[in-house]
Tab-separated table of C-alpha atoms and ligand atoms in Angstrom:
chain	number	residue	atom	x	y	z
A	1	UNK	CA	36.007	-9.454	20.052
A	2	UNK	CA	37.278	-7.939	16.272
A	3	UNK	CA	36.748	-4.137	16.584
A	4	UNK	CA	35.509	-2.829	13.199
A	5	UNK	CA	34.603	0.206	11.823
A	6	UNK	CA	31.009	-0.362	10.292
A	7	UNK	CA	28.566	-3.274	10.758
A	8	UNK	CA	26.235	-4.049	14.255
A	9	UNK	CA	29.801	-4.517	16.320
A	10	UNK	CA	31.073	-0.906	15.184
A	11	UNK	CA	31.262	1.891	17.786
A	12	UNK	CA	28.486	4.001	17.696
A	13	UNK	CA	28.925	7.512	16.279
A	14	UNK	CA	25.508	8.977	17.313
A	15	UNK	CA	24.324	8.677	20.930
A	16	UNK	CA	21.705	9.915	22.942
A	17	UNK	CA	21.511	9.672	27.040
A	18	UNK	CA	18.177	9.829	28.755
A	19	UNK	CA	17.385	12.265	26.131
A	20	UNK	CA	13.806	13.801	26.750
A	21	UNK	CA	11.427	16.500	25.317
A	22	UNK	CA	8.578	17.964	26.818
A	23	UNK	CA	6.430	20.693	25.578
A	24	UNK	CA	4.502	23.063	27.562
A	25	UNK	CA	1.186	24.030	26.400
A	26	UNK	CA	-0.873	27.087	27.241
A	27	UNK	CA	-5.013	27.656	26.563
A	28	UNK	CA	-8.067	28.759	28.501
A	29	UNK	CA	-5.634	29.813	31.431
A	30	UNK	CA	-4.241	26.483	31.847
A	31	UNK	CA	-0.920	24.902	31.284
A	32	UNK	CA	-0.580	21.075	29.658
A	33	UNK	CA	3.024	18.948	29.982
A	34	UNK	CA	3.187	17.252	26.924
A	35	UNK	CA	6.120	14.426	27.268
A	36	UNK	CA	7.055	13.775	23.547
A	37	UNK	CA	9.834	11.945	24.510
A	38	UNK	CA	11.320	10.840	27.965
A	39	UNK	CA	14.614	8.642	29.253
A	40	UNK	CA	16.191	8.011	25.358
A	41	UNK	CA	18.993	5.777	25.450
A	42	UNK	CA	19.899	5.350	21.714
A	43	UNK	CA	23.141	4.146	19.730
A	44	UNK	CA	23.075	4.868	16.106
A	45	UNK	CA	26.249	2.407	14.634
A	46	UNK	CA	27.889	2.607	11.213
A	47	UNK	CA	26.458	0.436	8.662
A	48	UNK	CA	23.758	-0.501	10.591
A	49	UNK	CA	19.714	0.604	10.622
A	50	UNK	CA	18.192	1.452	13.253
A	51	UNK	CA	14.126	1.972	13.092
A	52	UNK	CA	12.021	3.617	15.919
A	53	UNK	CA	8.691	2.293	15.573
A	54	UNK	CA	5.426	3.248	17.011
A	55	UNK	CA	1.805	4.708	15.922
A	56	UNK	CA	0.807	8.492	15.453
A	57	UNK	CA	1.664	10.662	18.846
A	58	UNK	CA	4.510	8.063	19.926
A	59	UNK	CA	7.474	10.413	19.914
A	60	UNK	CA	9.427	8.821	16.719
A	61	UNK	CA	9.626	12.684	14.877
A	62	UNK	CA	10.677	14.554	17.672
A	63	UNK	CA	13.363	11.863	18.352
A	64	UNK	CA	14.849	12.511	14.563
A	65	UNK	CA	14.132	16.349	14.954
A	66	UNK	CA	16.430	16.925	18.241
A	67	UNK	CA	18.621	14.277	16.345
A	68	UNK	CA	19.354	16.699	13.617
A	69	UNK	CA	18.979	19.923	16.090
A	70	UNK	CA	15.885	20.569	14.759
A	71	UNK	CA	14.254	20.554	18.479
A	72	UNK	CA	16.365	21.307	21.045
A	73	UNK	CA	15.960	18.616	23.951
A	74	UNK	CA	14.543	19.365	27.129
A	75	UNK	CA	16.939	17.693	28.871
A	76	UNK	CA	19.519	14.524	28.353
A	77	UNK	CA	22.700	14.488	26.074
A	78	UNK	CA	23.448	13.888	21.754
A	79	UNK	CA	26.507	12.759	21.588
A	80	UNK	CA	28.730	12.681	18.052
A	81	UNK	CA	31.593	10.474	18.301
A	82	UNK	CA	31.822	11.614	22.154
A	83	UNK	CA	31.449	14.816	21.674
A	84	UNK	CA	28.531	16.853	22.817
A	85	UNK	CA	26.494	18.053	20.083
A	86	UNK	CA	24.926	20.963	22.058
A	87	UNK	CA	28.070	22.540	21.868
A	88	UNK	CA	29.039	21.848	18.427
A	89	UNK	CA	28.596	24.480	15.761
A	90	UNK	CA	25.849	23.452	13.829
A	91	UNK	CA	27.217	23.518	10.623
A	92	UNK	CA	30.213	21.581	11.481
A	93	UNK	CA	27.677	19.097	12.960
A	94	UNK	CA	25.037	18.661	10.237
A	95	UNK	CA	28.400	17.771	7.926
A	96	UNK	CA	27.844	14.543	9.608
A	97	UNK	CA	23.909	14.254	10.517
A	98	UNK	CA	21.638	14.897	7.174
A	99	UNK	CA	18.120	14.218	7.650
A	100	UNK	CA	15.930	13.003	4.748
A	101	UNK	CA	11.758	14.146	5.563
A	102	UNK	CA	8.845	12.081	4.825
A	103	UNK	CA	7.328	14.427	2.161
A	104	UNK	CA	10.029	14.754	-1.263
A	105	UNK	CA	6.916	17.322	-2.510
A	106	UNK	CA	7.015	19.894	0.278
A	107	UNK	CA	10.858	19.317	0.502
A	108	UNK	CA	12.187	20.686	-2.410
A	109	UNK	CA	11.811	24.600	-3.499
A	110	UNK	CA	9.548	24.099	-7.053
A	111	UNK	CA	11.744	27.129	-8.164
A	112	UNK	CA	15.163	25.301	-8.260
A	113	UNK	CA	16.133	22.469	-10.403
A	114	UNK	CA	17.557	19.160	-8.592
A	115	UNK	CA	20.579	20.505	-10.115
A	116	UNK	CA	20.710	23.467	-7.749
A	117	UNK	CA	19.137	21.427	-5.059
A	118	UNK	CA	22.409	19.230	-4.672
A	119	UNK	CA	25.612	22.016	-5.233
A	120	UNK	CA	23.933	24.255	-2.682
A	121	UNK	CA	25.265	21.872	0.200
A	122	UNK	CA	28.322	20.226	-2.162
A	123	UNK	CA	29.486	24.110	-1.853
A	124	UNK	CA	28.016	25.130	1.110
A	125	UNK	CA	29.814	21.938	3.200
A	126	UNK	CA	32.516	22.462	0.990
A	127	UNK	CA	32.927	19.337	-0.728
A	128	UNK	CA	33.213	20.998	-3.988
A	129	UNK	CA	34.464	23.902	-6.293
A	130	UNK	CA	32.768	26.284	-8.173
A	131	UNK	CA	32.382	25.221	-12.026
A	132	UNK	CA	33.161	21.766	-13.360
A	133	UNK	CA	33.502	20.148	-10.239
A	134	UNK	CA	30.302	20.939	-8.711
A	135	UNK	CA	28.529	19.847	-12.065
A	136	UNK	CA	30.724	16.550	-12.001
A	137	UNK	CA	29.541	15.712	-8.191
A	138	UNK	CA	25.812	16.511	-8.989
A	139	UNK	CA	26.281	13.953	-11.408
A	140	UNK	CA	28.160	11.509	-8.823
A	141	UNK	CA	25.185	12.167	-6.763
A	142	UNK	CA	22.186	11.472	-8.928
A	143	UNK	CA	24.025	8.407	-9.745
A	144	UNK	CA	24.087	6.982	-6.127
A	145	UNK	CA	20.497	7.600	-5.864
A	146	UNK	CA	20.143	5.668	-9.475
A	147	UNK	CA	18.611	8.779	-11.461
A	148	UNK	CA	19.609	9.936	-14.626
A	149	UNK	CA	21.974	12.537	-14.904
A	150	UNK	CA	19.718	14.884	-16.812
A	151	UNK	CA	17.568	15.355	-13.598
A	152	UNK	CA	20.093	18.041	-12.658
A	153	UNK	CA	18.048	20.534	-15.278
A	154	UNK	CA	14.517	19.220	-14.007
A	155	UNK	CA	12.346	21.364	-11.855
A	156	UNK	CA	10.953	19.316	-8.597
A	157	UNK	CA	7.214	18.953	-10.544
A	158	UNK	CA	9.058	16.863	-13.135
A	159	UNK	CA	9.746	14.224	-11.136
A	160	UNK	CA	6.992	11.453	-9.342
A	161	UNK	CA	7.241	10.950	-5.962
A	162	UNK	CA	9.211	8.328	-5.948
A	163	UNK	CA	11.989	10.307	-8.064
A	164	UNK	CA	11.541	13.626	-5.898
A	165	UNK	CA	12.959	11.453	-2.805
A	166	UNK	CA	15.848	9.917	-4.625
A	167	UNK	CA	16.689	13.854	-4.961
A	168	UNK	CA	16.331	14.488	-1.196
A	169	UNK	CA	18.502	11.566	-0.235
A	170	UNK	CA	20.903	12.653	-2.777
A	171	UNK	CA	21.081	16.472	-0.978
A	172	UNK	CA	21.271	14.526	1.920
A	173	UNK	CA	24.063	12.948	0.791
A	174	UNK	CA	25.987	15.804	-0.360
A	175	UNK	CA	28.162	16.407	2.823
A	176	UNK	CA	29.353	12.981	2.740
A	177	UNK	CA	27.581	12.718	6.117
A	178	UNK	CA	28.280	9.574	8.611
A	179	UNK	CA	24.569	9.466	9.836
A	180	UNK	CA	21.244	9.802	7.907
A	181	UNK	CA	18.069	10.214	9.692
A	182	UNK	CA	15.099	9.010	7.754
A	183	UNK	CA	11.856	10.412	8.952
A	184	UNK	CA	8.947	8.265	7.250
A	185	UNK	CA	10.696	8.244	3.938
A	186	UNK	CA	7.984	5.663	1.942
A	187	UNK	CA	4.769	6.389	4.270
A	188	UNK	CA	3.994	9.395	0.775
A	189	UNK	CA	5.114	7.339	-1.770
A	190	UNK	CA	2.717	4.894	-4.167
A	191	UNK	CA	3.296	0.840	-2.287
A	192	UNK	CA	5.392	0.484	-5.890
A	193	UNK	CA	8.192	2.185	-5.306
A	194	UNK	CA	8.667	2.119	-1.675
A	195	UNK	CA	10.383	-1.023	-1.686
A	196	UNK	CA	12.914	0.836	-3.875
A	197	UNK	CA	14.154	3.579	-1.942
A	198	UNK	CA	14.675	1.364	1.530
A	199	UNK	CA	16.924	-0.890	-0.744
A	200	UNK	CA	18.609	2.296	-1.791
A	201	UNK	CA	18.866	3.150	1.274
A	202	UNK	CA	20.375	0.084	2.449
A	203	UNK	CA	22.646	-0.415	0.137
A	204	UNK	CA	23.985	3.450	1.348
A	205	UNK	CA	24.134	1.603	4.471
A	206	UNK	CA	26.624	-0.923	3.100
A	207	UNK	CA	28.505	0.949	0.796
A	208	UNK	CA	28.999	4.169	2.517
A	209	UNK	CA	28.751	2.547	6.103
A	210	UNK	CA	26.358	4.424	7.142
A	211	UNK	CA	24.633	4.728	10.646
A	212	UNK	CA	20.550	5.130	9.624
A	213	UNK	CA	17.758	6.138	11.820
A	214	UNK	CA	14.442	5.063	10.228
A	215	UNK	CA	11.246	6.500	11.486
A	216	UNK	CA	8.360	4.449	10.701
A	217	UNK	CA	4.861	3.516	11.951
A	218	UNK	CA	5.233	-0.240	10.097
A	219	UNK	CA	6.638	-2.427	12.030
A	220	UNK	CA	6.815	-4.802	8.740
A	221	UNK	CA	9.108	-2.402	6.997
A	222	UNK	CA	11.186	-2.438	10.011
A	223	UNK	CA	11.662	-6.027	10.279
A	224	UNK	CA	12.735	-5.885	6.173
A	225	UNK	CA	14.921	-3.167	6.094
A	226	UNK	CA	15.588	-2.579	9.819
A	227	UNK	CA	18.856	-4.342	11.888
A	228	UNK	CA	17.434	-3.284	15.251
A	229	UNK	CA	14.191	-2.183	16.265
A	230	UNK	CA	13.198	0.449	19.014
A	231	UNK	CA	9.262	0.147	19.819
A	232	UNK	CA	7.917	3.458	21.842
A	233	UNK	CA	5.303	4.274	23.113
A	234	UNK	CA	4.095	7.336	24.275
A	235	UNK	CA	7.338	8.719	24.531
A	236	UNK	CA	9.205	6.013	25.961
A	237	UNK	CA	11.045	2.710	24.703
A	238	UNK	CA	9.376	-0.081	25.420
A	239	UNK	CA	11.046	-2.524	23.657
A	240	UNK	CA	14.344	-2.952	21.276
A	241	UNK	CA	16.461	-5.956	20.411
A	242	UNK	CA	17.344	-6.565	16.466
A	243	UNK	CA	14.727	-6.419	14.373
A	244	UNK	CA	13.917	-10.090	13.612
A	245	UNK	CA	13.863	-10.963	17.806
A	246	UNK	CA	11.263	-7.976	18.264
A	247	UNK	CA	8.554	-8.618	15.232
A	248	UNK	CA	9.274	-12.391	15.649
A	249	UNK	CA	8.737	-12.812	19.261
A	250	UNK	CA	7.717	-9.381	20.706
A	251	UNK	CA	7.901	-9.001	24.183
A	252	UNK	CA	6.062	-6.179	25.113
A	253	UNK	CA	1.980	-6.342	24.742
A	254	UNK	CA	2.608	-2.882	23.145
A	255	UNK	CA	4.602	-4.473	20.145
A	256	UNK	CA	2.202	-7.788	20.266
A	257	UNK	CA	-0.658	-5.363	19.377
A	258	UNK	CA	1.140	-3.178	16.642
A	259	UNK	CA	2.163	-6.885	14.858
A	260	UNK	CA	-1.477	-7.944	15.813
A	261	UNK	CA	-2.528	-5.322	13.672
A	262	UNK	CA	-0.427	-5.462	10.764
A	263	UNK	CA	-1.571	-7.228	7.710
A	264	UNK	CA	1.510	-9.703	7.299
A	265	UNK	CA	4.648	-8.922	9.421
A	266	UNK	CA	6.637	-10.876	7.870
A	267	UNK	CA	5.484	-8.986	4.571
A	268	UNK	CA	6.534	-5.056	3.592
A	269	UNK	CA	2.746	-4.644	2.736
A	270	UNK	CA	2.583	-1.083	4.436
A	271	UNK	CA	-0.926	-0.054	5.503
A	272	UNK	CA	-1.524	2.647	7.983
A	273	UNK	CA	-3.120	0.396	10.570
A	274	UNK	CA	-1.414	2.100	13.642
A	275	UNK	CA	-2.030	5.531	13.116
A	276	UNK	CA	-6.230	5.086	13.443
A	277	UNK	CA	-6.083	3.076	16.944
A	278	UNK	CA	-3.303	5.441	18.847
A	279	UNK	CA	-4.231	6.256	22.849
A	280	UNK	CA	-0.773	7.463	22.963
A	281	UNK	CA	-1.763	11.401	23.751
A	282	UNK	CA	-3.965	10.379	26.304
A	283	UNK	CA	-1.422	8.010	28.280
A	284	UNK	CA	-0.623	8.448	31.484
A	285	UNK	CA	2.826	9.730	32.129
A	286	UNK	CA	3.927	8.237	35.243
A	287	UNK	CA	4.413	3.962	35.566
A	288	UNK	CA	3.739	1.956	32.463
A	289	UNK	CA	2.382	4.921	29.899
A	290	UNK	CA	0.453	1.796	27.778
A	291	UNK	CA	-1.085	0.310	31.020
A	292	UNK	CA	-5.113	1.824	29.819
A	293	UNK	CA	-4.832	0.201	26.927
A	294	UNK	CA	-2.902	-3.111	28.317
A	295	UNK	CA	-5.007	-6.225	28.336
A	296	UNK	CA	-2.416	-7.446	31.097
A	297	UNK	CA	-2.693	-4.325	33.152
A	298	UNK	CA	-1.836	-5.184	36.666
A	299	UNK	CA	-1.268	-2.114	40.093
A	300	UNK	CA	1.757	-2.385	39.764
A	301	UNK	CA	1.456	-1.322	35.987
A	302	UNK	CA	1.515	2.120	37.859
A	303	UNK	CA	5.175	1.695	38.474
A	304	UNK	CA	7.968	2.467	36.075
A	305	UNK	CA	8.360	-1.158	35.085
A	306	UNK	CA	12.511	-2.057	34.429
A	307	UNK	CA	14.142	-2.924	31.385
A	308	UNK	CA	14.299	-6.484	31.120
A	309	UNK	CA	16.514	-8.576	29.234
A	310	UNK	CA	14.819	-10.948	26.956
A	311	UNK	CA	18.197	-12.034	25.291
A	312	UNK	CA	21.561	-10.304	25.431
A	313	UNK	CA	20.248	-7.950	22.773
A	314	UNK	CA	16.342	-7.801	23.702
A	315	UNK	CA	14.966	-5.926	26.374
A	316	UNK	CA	11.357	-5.136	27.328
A	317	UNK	CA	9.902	-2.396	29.588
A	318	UNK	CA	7.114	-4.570	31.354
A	319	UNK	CA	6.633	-6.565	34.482
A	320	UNK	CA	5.129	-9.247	32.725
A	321	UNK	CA	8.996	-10.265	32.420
A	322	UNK	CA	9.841	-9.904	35.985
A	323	UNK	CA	9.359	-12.835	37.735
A	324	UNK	CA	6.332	-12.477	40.206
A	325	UNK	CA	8.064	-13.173	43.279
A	326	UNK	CA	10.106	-9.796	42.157
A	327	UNK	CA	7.903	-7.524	41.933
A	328	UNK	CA	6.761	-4.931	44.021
A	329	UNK	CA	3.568	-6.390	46.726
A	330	UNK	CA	0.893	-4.781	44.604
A	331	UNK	CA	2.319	-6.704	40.699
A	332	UNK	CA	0.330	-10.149	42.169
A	333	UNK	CA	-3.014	-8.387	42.157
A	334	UNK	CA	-5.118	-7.646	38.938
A	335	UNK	CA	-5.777	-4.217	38.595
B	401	ATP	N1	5.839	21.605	18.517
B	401	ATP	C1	5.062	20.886	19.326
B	401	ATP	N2	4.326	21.480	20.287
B	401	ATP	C2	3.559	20.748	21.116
B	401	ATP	N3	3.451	19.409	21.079
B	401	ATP	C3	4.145	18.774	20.140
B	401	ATP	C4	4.987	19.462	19.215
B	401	ATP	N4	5.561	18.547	18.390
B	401	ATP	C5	5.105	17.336	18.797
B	401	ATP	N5	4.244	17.478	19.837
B	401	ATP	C6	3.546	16.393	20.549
B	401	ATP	O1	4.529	15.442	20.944
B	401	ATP	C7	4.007	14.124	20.816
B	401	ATP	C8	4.922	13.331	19.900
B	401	ATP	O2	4.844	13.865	18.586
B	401	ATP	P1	5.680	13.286	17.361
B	401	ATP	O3	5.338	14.083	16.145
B	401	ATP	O4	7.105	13.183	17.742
B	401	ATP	O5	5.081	11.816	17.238
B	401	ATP	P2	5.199	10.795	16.039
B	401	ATP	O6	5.329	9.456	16.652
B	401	ATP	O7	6.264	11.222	15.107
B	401	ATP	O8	3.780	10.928	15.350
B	401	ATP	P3	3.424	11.140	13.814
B	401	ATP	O9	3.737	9.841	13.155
B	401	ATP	O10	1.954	11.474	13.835
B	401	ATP	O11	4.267	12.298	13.346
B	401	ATP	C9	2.586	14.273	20.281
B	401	ATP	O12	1.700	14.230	21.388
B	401	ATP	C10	2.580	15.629	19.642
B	401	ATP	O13	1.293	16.204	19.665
C-alpha cells in the first residue's frame, strides 16, 4: 500500500481510545450517572472529514469538547501524533487542534474588530510579528475564508451570520493547526449560505490537508460533505463506515430511523428533524442503549451487542448482524 501524508490512507494525527465521559449529577439527595460518552475509538486523518452524527443528547459536543480539552475525559486516551495529549501543554497542543463553535454571534467579543480577532492567536501562537506582518497575515487569512480584506476594521455586528463564521474559521485557522473540530458550524446559519461554508471547509480540507471533525445532527450534510460517518447514540458508536456506505445502506436501525426521518438524504436540505424525537437521555446504559426505542428489540438487546463488520470499512453495533446461530441463547427470542 502507497503511504501518504493526507487523504483517507494517511496516518491519523488525532486519536482517541475507549475515550469516555460521564457526569455525576447531584439533587434532592440523590446522585444521577450521566454517560455522555462511553468506549470512543476515533481516528481523525489528514485531508479527510470525519462527521459524528446523532440527535440532541447523543454525545457529539462533548466528543469535540474533550477533543479540544475543553472537557477533560473521564477516562480513555487523546492521542496527537502518538503522543498523549493529557500531558501536553495546552498551548503547544491547541497549535494543532482549533475548534470552530456552532454560534459565529456568541463567538466573537462585539468589542473587537475581526481584525483583532485573528492577530490575537497569529501572535499569541507565534506565527507572526508585531506590525506589518501581522496586518499582512490577517489579510492572508480573510482571504482563505473568501472575505474581503476590509473586514479586518469591522466590528462582529457588521457582519451576517454567514460572514461572522468565515471569521471564526479564519481565527481558527490562525495557528496553522493540523486538525479543526467543527461543532455544528451551519445548524445557526440561514439554509443559503450553509452550503457555503462546508465547501469552504472542504476545500481547507484539500488544500491545507486537514483532518476535520464535523459535528452535526443531519445525516444529509454528512453524506455531502462528510468522507466517513460515525452514528452515536446515546453515547456510544453505533455505526461508522464512509459516509456514502452508512446513509446509503445503514446498518444499524438507529441510522435507518435518523435517514427515515430526513427529508431527502441524498439532499443537503437541513431540517432539524432529529432533535424533536431524541430518547437518548432516557436510554438505558447497559446492552444496546437504543433497544426501547428499537422496533427489532430482541433479550439479548440487553447485551453489549459487538461491532460487526458490514464491509472492510463498515461496522455496526447490533445483533441483527450476527448470525442467529451466534448469538447468545436468549438473541432467538423476541423480547
Ligand atoms: N456539563 C454537563 N453536565 C452534566 N451533563 C452534561 C453536561 N454536558 C453534557 N451533558 C449531558 O451529556 C449528554 C450528551 O450531551 P452533548 O451536549 O454532548 O450531546 P449532543 O449530541 O452534542 O447534543 P446537542 O446537539 O443537543 O448539543 C446529554 O445527556 C447532556 O445532558
Amino acid at each position: 500500500m502507497t503511504s501518504t501524508t493526507s487523504g483517507p490512507g494517511a496516518e491519523p494525527v488525532l486519536r482517541t481510545t475507549s475515550l469516555a465521559k460521564h457526569y455525576t449529577l447531584r439533587g434532592r439527595g440523590r446522585r444521577r450517572t450521566v454517560r455522555a460518552v462511553d468506549d470512543l475509538d476515533l481516528a481523525l486523518v489528514p485531508g479527510t472529514v470525519t462527521a459524528v452524527v446523532g440527535e440532541s443528547g447523543s454525545g457529539k459536543s462533548t466528543v469535540a469538547k474533550m477533543l479540544v480539552r475543553l472537557v477533560r475525559p473521564s477516562s480513555g486516551r487523546i492521542t496527537l501524533d502518538g503522543r498523549d495529549a493529557g500531558r501536553m501543554n495546552l498551548r503547544a497542543y491547541r497549535k494543532d487542534v482549533q475548534m470552530v463553535f456552532q454560534d459565529p454571534f456568541a463567538s466573537l467579543n462585539s468589542v473587537h474588530t475581526i481584525g483583532y480577532h485573528l492577530a490575537r492567536p497569529l501572535l499569541n501562537f507565534g506565527r507572526a510579528r508585531r506590525g506589518a506582518d501581522v496586518a499582512g497575515k490577517v489579510r492572508d487569512l480573510l482571504q482563505r475564508v473568501k472575505l474581503d480584506p476590509q473586514f479586518a476594521d469591522k466590528l462582529p455586528h457588521e457582519l451576517s451570520g454567514g460572514q461572522r463564521q468565515r471569521a471564526a474559521i479564519a481565527r481558527a485557522l490562525a495557528s496553522e493547526p493540523r486538525v479543526l473540530l467543527a461543532d455544528e458550524p451551519i445548524s445557526m446559519l440561514d439554509v443559503s449560505i450553509r452550503l457555503g461554508i462546508l465547501n469552504l471547509l472542504g476545500e481547507l480540507r484539500d488544500t491545507d490537508g486537514l483532518a476535520i471533525l464535523y459535528v452535526t445532527h443531519d445525516i444529509a450534510s454528512a453524506r455531502y460533505f462528510a468522507d466517513r460517518t460515525v452514528v452515536m447514540y446515546a453515547g456510544k458508536v453505533v455505526e461508522s463506515g464512509t459516509a456514502l456506505e452508512v446513509t446509503d445502506q445503514p446498518a444499524h436501525p438507529y441510522t435507518q430511523l435518523l435517514i427515515s426521518a430526513a427529508p431527502d438524504p441524498q439532499r443537503i436540505e437541513i431540517v432539524d428533524v432529529s432533535r424533536a424525537s431524541s430518547g437518548a437521555a432516557s436510554a438505558p446504559t447497559d446492552g444496546c442503549r437504543f433497544r426501547d426505542r428499537c422496533p427489532f428489540a430482541m433479550d439479548v438487546c440487553r447485551q453489549q451487542p459487538p461491532d460487526v463488520a458490514v464491509t472492510p470499512s463498515h461496522t455496526a453495533a447490533c445483533w441483527l448482524r450476527v448470525d442467529e446461530s451466534q448469538r447468545p441463547a436468549s438473541g432467538r427470542e423476541a423480547a
